[in-house]
Amino acid sequence: MTGESAPEPSRNQSAEPTVVAEPPWTYPAAGVAFTVLGAGLGWGVRLLADWLVGLPWAPMRGPAELVDSLPEPWVTIGLVVLGALAGITLAVHAYHDSLTVTVAADRVALNRRGTSREWPAERVDVACRDGKQFVLLDDDAVELAREKYDFRTEDLAAAFRAHGYRWADEDPYREEFRRWVPDTPGLPEGADALLKARAKALRHNHDSGDEARELRDELARLGVVVRDTDRKQYWRLSRNR
């Protein structure tokens, strides 16, 4: 294994689990901000339509004339309400997509989009950061989890170290990843087809899509670890291959 990780401290079995997540005030504040911004954009659409109609020539003149022809004050109220609803929708999506990490001496659990995954402590060899992603690895270099996160890395590292897990500031196996292209040699049987399907999924949903996540899990069962950079896939083999 390349790279260095922190020495493993002793585990305090009596310590309470540590929950790492965005502060509780973050999402209400984001909801207010997105709602105000959305309402402001709705108001701005009305003003923009008035301005465009007054020009001798302007792009999107037809839609601008349509907005300008609608009766007031209902058109302005409607646009402001639609903008506010869009802002609320964005805030709800951000909350639903947020990651919560629970670290205890006997287990590690992740929760995102209402789905919880949990591993006993003996399966977790090291936790680390890889760019803007959080990674859990077992002692065969298999990725148990790879998730984007928005909270402070320092809080995540402190939680793992406090409960006796090893923490690395970067993926210890990062240098083993190779760029995938179709028909790459050295892959287990069936892995290339899964990577092709996953490349297609990434083009549509980026790496947060459920299909891309499921295909990552299928590749892990074949002993293939995959990471994404700018929608390009990089792969390595786990030790049990």
XYZ file of C-alpha atoms in Angstrom:
241
model
C 0.000 0.000 0.000
C 1.353 3.395 -0.930
C 0.988 6.604 1.051
C 0.861 7.041 4.803
C -2.033 7.016 7.226
C -2.305 8.031 10.834
C -1.335 5.434 13.439
C -4.298 3.540 14.824
C -5.288 4.748 18.311
C -6.956 2.489 20.845
C -10.737 2.248 20.622
C -12.923 3.520 23.417
C -15.865 1.128 23.351
C -17.846 3.261 25.808
C -17.647 6.467 23.761
C -20.876 7.760 22.277
C -21.177 7.618 18.464
C -20.106 10.760 16.630
C -22.415 12.114 13.936
C -20.816 14.239 11.215
C -23.166 16.248 9.016
C -23.887 19.771 7.888
C -24.878 22.072 10.804
C -28.668 22.029 11.439
C -29.044 25.692 10.471
C -27.491 25.181 7.019
C -30.553 23.952 5.166
C -33.137 26.382 6.617
C -30.700 29.185 5.755
C -30.229 27.766 2.264
C -34.006 27.464 1.923
C -34.498 31.138 2.758
C -31.644 32.188 0.460
C -32.857 30.091 -2.485
C -36.446 31.265 -1.981
C -35.457 34.939 -1.936
C -33.167 34.442 -4.928
C -35.865 32.602 -6.860
C -38.444 35.285 -6.094
C -35.957 37.942 -7.189
C -35.350 36.128 -10.461
C -39.098 35.943 -11.043
C -39.367 39.703 -10.525
C -36.368 40.182 -12.803
C -38.062 38.246 -15.624
C -40.934 40.751 -15.559
C -38.567 43.729 -15.691
C -36.522 42.107 -18.467
C -39.656 41.521 -20.535
C -40.620 45.201 -20.216
C -37.148 46.246 -21.335
C -37.000 43.868 -24.303
C -40.409 44.950 -25.615
C -39.210 48.559 -25.674
C -36.266 47.756 -27.967
C -36.611 47.977 -31.772
C -34.974 44.560 -32.034
C -34.184 42.048 -29.323
C -33.668 38.301 -28.945
C -36.611 36.344 -27.528
C -38.945 39.203 -28.391
C -41.928 36.849 -28.796
C -41.764 35.412 -25.245
C -41.091 38.915 -23.881
C -44.222 40.280 -25.604
C -46.241 37.366 -24.221
C -45.120 38.100 -20.656
C -45.703 41.831 -21.157
C -49.239 41.231 -22.449
C -50.384 39.346 -19.356
C -52.473 41.325 -16.847
C -50.918 42.915 -13.804
C -50.423 42.372 -10.950
C -51.035 38.666 -11.538
C -48.152 38.097 -13.936
C -45.629 39.599 -11.517
C -47.112 37.712 -8.570
C -47.082 34.485 -10.582
C -43.451 34.881 -11.648
C -42.346 35.697 -8.102
C -44.220 32.673 -6.714
C -42.772 30.368 -9.383
C -39.270 31.634 -8.624
C -39.785 31.115 -4.885
C -41.075 27.564 -5.456
C -38.013 26.802 -7.587
C -35.803 28.055 -4.754
C -37.609 25.893 -2.194
C -37.253 22.872 -4.497
C -33.490 23.415 -4.745
C -33.177 23.660 -0.957
C -35.194 20.464 -0.409
C -33.054 18.643 -2.983
C -29.858 19.805 -1.253
C -31.148 18.521 2.098
C -32.254 15.187 0.620
C -28.870 14.712 -1.075
C -26.781 15.571 1.998
C -24.517 12.964 3.608
C -24.576 11.989 7.286
C -21.717 9.902 8.706
C -22.093 8.110 12.053
C -18.866 6.797 13.581
C -18.836 4.466 16.588
C -16.241 2.118 18.029
C -18.118 -0.902 16.673
C -19.515 0.405 13.365
C -19.566 3.084 10.678
C -22.835 4.136 9.031
C -23.607 6.433 6.099
C -26.992 7.906 5.263
C -27.927 9.685 2.033
C -31.255 10.084 0.202
C -32.995 8.144 2.956
C -30.774 5.097 2.398
C -28.505 3.891 5.205
C -25.464 1.635 4.851
C -23.487 0.234 7.759
C -20.239 -1.709 8.255
C -18.863 -3.348 11.411
C -15.607 -1.877 12.679
C -13.590 -4.970 11.770
C -14.365 -4.426 8.069
C -13.007 -0.866 8.016
C -9.241 -0.662 7.505
C -8.867 3.054 6.759
C -10.997 6.115 6.038
C -9.646 8.866 3.819
C -10.360 11.891 1.700
C -10.022 11.775 -2.082
C -10.555 15.277 -3.415
C -14.136 16.208 -2.511
C -15.042 12.605 -1.745
C -14.915 10.497 1.401
C -13.702 6.899 1.005
C -13.900 3.823 3.240
C -11.512 0.935 2.500
C -11.220 -2.589 3.861
C -7.951 -4.482 4.329
C -8.159 -5.939 0.798
C -8.147 -2.394 -0.657
C -11.808 -2.800 -1.583
C -13.818 0.414 -1.440
C -16.721 0.002 0.930
C -17.995 3.491 0.136
C -17.125 6.578 -1.891
C -19.336 9.619 -1.284
C -19.241 13.340 -1.946
C -19.491 15.506 1.156
C -19.767 19.208 2.006
C -18.841 19.357 5.687
C -15.382 20.030 7.102
C -12.763 17.346 6.505
C -11.272 18.123 9.917
C -14.521 17.084 11.619
C -14.634 13.825 9.672
C -11.003 12.972 10.440
C -11.454 13.787 14.129
C -14.516 11.521 14.367
C -12.686 8.506 12.943
C -9.543 9.037 14.989
C -11.555 9.539 18.183
C -13.105 6.095 17.755
C -9.871 4.291 16.916
C -10.004 4.131 13.116
C -7.109 4.985 10.850
C -7.487 8.174 8.808
C -5.462 9.133 5.707
C -5.401 12.592 4.162
C -5.515 11.059 0.677
C -6.435 7.728 -0.895
C -3.522 5.360 -0.094
C -4.083 3.606 -3.447
C -4.485 6.714 -5.579
C -1.375 6.032 -7.675
C -2.720 2.616 -8.737
C -5.679 4.024 -10.688
C -5.482 3.886 -14.487
C -7.641 5.624 -17.065
C -10.306 3.337 -18.506
C -10.930 3.148 -22.247
C -13.120 0.530 -23.971
C -11.512 -2.928 -24.185
C -8.803 -2.107 -21.655
C -6.678 -5.240 -21.005
C -6.245 -6.618 -17.499
C -9.842 -6.270 -16.353
C -11.801 -9.233 -14.949
C -14.376 -10.811 -17.244
C -17.512 -8.684 -17.460
C -15.914 -5.543 -16.013
C -15.406 -3.810 -19.361
C -19.107 -4.134 -20.202
C -20.038 -2.671 -16.815
C -17.639 0.235 -17.312
C -19.150 0.930 -20.742
C -22.632 0.994 -19.217
C -21.406 3.210 -16.406
C -19.772 5.643 -18.832
C -23.167 6.054 -20.477
C -24.821 6.595 -17.090
C -22.248 9.244 -16.182
C -23.009 11.195 -19.346
C -26.637 11.455 -18.241
C -26.499 11.722 -14.454
C -22.870 12.367 -13.540
C -21.527 10.331 -10.590
C -24.471 11.025 -8.275
C -26.932 8.987 -10.361
C -28.383 5.805 -8.902
C -27.436 3.754 -11.978
C -23.791 4.828 -11.812
C -23.762 3.963 -8.101
C -25.259 0.507 -8.714
C -22.740 -0.217 -11.466
C -19.920 0.845 -9.136
C -21.168 -1.756 -6.644
C -21.294 -4.418 -9.384
C -17.697 -3.620 -10.336
C -16.661 -3.888 -6.684
C -18.036 -7.442 -6.620
C -15.639 -8.235 -9.472
C -12.744 -6.718 -7.542
C -12.622 -3.507 -9.589
C -12.473 -0.135 -7.828
C -13.517 2.874 -9.900
C -13.240 6.619 -9.338
C -14.420 9.507 -11.519
C -12.699 12.703 -12.598
C -14.542 15.048 -14.985
C -16.793 12.139 -16.029
C -13.754 10.039 -16.932
C -13.413 6.672 -15.200
C -10.221 5.461 -13.545
C -9.868 1.935 -12.198
C -7.667 -0.360 -10.127
C -7.928 -3.905 -8.820
C -8.471 -4.796 -5.187
C -6.025 -7.100 -3.407
C -8.389 -10.068 -3.501
C -8.103 -10.262 -7.294
